[in-house]
Coordinates of N, CA and C in Angstrom, one line a residue:
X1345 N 86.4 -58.9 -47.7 CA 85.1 -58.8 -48.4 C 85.3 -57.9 -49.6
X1346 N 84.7 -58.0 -50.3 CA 84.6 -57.6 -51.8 C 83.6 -56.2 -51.9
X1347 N 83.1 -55.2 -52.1 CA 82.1 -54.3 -52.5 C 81.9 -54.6 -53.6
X1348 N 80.7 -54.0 -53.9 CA 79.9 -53.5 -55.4 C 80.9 -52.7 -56.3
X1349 N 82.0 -51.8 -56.2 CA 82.0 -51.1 -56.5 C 83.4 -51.5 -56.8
X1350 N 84.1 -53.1 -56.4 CA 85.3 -53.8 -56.7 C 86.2 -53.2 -55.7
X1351 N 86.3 -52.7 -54.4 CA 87.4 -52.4 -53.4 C 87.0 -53.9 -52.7
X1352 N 88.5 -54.0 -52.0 CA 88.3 -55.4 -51.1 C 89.0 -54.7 -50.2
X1353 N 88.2 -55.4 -48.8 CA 88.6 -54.9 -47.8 C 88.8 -56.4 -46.6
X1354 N 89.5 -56.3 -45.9 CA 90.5 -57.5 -45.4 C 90.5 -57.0 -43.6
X1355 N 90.1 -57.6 -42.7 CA 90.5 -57.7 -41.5 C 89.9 -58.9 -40.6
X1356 N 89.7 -58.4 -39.0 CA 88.8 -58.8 -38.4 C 87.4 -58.5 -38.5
X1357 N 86.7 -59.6 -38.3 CA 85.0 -59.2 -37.8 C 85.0 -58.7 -36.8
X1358 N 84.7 -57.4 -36.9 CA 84.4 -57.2 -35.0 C 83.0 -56.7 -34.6
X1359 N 82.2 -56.6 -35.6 CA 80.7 -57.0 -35.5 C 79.8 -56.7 -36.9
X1360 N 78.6 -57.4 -37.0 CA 77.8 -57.6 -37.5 C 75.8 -57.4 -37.7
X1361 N 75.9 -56.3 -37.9 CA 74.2 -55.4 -37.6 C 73.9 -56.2 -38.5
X1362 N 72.3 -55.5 -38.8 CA 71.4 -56.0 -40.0 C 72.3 -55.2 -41.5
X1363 N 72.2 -54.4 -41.0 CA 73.1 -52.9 -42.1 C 74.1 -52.5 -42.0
X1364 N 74.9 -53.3 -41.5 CA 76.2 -52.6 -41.5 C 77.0 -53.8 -40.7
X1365 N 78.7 -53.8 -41.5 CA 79.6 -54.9 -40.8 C 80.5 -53.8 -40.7
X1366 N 81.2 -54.5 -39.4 CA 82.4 -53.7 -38.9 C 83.9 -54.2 -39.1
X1367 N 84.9 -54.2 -39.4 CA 85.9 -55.0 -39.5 C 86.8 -53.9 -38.9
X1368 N 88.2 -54.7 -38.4 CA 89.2 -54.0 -37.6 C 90.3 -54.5 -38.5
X1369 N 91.3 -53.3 -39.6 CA 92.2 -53.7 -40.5 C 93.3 -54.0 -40.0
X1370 N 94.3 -54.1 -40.5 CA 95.8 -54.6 -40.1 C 96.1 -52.9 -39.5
X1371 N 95.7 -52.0 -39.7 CA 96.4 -50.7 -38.7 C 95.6 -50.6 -37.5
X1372 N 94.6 -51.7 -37.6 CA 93.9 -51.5 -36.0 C 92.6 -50.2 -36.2
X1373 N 92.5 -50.2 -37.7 CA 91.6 -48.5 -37.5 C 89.8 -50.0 -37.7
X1374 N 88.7 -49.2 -37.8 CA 87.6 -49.9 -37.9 C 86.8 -49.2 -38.8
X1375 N 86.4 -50.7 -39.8 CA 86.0 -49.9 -41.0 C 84.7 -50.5 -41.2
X1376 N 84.0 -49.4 -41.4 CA 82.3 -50.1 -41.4 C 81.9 -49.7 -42.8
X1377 N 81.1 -50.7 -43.5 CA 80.4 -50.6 -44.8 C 79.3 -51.5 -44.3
X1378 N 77.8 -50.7 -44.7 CA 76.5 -50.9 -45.4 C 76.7 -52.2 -46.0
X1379 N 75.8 -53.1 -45.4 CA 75.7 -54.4 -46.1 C 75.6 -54.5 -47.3
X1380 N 74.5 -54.0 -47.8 CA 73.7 -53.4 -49.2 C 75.1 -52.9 -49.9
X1381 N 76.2 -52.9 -49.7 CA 77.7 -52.5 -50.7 C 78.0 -53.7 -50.8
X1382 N 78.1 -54.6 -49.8 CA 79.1 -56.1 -50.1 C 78.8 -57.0 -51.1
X1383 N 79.7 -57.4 -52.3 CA 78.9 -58.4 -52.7 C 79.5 -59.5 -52.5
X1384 N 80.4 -59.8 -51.8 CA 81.2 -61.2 -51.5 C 81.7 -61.0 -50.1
X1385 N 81.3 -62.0 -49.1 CA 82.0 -61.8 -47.7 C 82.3 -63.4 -47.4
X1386 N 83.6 -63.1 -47.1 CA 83.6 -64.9 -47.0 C 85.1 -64.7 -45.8
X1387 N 85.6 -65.6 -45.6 CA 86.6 -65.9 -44.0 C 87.7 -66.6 -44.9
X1388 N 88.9 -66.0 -44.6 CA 90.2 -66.5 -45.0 C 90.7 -67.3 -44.1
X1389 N 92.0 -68.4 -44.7 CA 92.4 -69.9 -44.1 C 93.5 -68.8 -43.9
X1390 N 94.6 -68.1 -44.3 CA 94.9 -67.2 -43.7 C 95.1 -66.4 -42.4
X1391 N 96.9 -66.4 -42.2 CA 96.6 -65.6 -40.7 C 96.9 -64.6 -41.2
X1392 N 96.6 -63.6 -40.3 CA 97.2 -62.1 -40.5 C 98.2 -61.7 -40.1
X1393 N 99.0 -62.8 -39.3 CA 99.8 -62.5 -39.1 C 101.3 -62.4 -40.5
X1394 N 102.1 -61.5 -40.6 CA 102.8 -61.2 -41.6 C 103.8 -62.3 -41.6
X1395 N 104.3 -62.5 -42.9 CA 104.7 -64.2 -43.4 C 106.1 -63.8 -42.5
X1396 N 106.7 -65.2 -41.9 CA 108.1 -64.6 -41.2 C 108.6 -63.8 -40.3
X1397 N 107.4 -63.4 -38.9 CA 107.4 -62.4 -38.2 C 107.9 -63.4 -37.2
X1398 N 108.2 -64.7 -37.3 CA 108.5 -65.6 -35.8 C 109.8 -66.3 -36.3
X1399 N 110.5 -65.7 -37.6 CA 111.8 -66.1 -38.3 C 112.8 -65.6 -37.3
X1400 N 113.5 -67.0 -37.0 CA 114.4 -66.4 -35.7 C 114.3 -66.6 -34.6
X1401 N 113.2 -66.8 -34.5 CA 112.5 -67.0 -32.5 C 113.2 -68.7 -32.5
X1402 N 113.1 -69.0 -30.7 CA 113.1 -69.9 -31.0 C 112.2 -71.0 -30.5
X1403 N 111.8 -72.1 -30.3 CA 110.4 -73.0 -30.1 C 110.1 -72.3 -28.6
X1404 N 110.9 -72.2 -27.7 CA 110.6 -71.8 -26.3 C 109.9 -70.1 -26.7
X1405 N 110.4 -69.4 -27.4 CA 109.9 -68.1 -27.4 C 108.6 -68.2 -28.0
X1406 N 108.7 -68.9 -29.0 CA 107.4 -69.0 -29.8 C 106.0 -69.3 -28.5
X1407 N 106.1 -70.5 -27.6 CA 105.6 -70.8 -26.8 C 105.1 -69.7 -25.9
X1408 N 106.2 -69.1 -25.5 CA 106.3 -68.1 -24.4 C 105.4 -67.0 -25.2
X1409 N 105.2 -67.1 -26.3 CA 104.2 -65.5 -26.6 C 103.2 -66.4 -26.8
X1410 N 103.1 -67.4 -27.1 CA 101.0 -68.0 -27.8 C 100.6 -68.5 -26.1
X1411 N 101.4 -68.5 -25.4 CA 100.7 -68.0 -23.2 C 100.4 -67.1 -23.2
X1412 N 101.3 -66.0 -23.3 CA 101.2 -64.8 -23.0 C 99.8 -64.2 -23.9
X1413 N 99.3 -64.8 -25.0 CA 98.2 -64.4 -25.9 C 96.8 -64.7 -25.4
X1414 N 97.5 -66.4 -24.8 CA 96.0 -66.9 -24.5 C 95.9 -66.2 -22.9
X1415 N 96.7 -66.0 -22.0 CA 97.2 -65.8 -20.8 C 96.4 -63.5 -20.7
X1416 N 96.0 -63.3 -21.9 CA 95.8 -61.9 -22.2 C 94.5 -61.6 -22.7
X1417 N 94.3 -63.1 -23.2 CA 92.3 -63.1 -23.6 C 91.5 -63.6 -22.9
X1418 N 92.0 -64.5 -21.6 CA 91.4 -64.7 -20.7 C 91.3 -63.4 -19.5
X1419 N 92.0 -62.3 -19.7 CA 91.9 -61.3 -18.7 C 90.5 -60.7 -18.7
X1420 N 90.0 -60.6 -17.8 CA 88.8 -60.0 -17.7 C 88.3 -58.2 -18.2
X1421 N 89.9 -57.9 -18.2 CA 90.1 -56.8 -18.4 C 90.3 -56.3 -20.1
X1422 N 90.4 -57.0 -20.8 CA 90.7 -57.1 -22.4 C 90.0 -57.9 -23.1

């Protein structure tokens, strides 16, 4: 998302008030700005994931962690 004031700021939605959005950045910290600052909020085609972090793996590993992902958000516990 973009502010008034020309900072962009880039993560997860992790929630949405009348006055205030919350986003979770790539360090995991959570960053909340006042709606009334945003002047562009829009959803990237973009992963976050960093380009070439699965360079090397191979089709069976790759597999074995997008289980273990979905296998970790179905936990009741997370």
């Amino acid at each position: 998302m973009r502010l008034d004031d020309g900072k962009v700021l880039s993560g997860l939605l992790f929630e949405r008030k009348e006055n205030t959005i919350t986003l979770v950045d790539a360090q995991n910290k959570m960053v909340t700005t006042a709606v009334a600052e945003v002047e562009e909020f829009r959803s990237s085609q973009l992963s976050i994931m960093p380009d070439g972090q699965l360079a090397g793996s191979t089709a069976q590993q790759c597999a074995d962690l997008v289980q273990y992902l979905v296998e970790r958000k179905r936990s009741p516990s997370h």
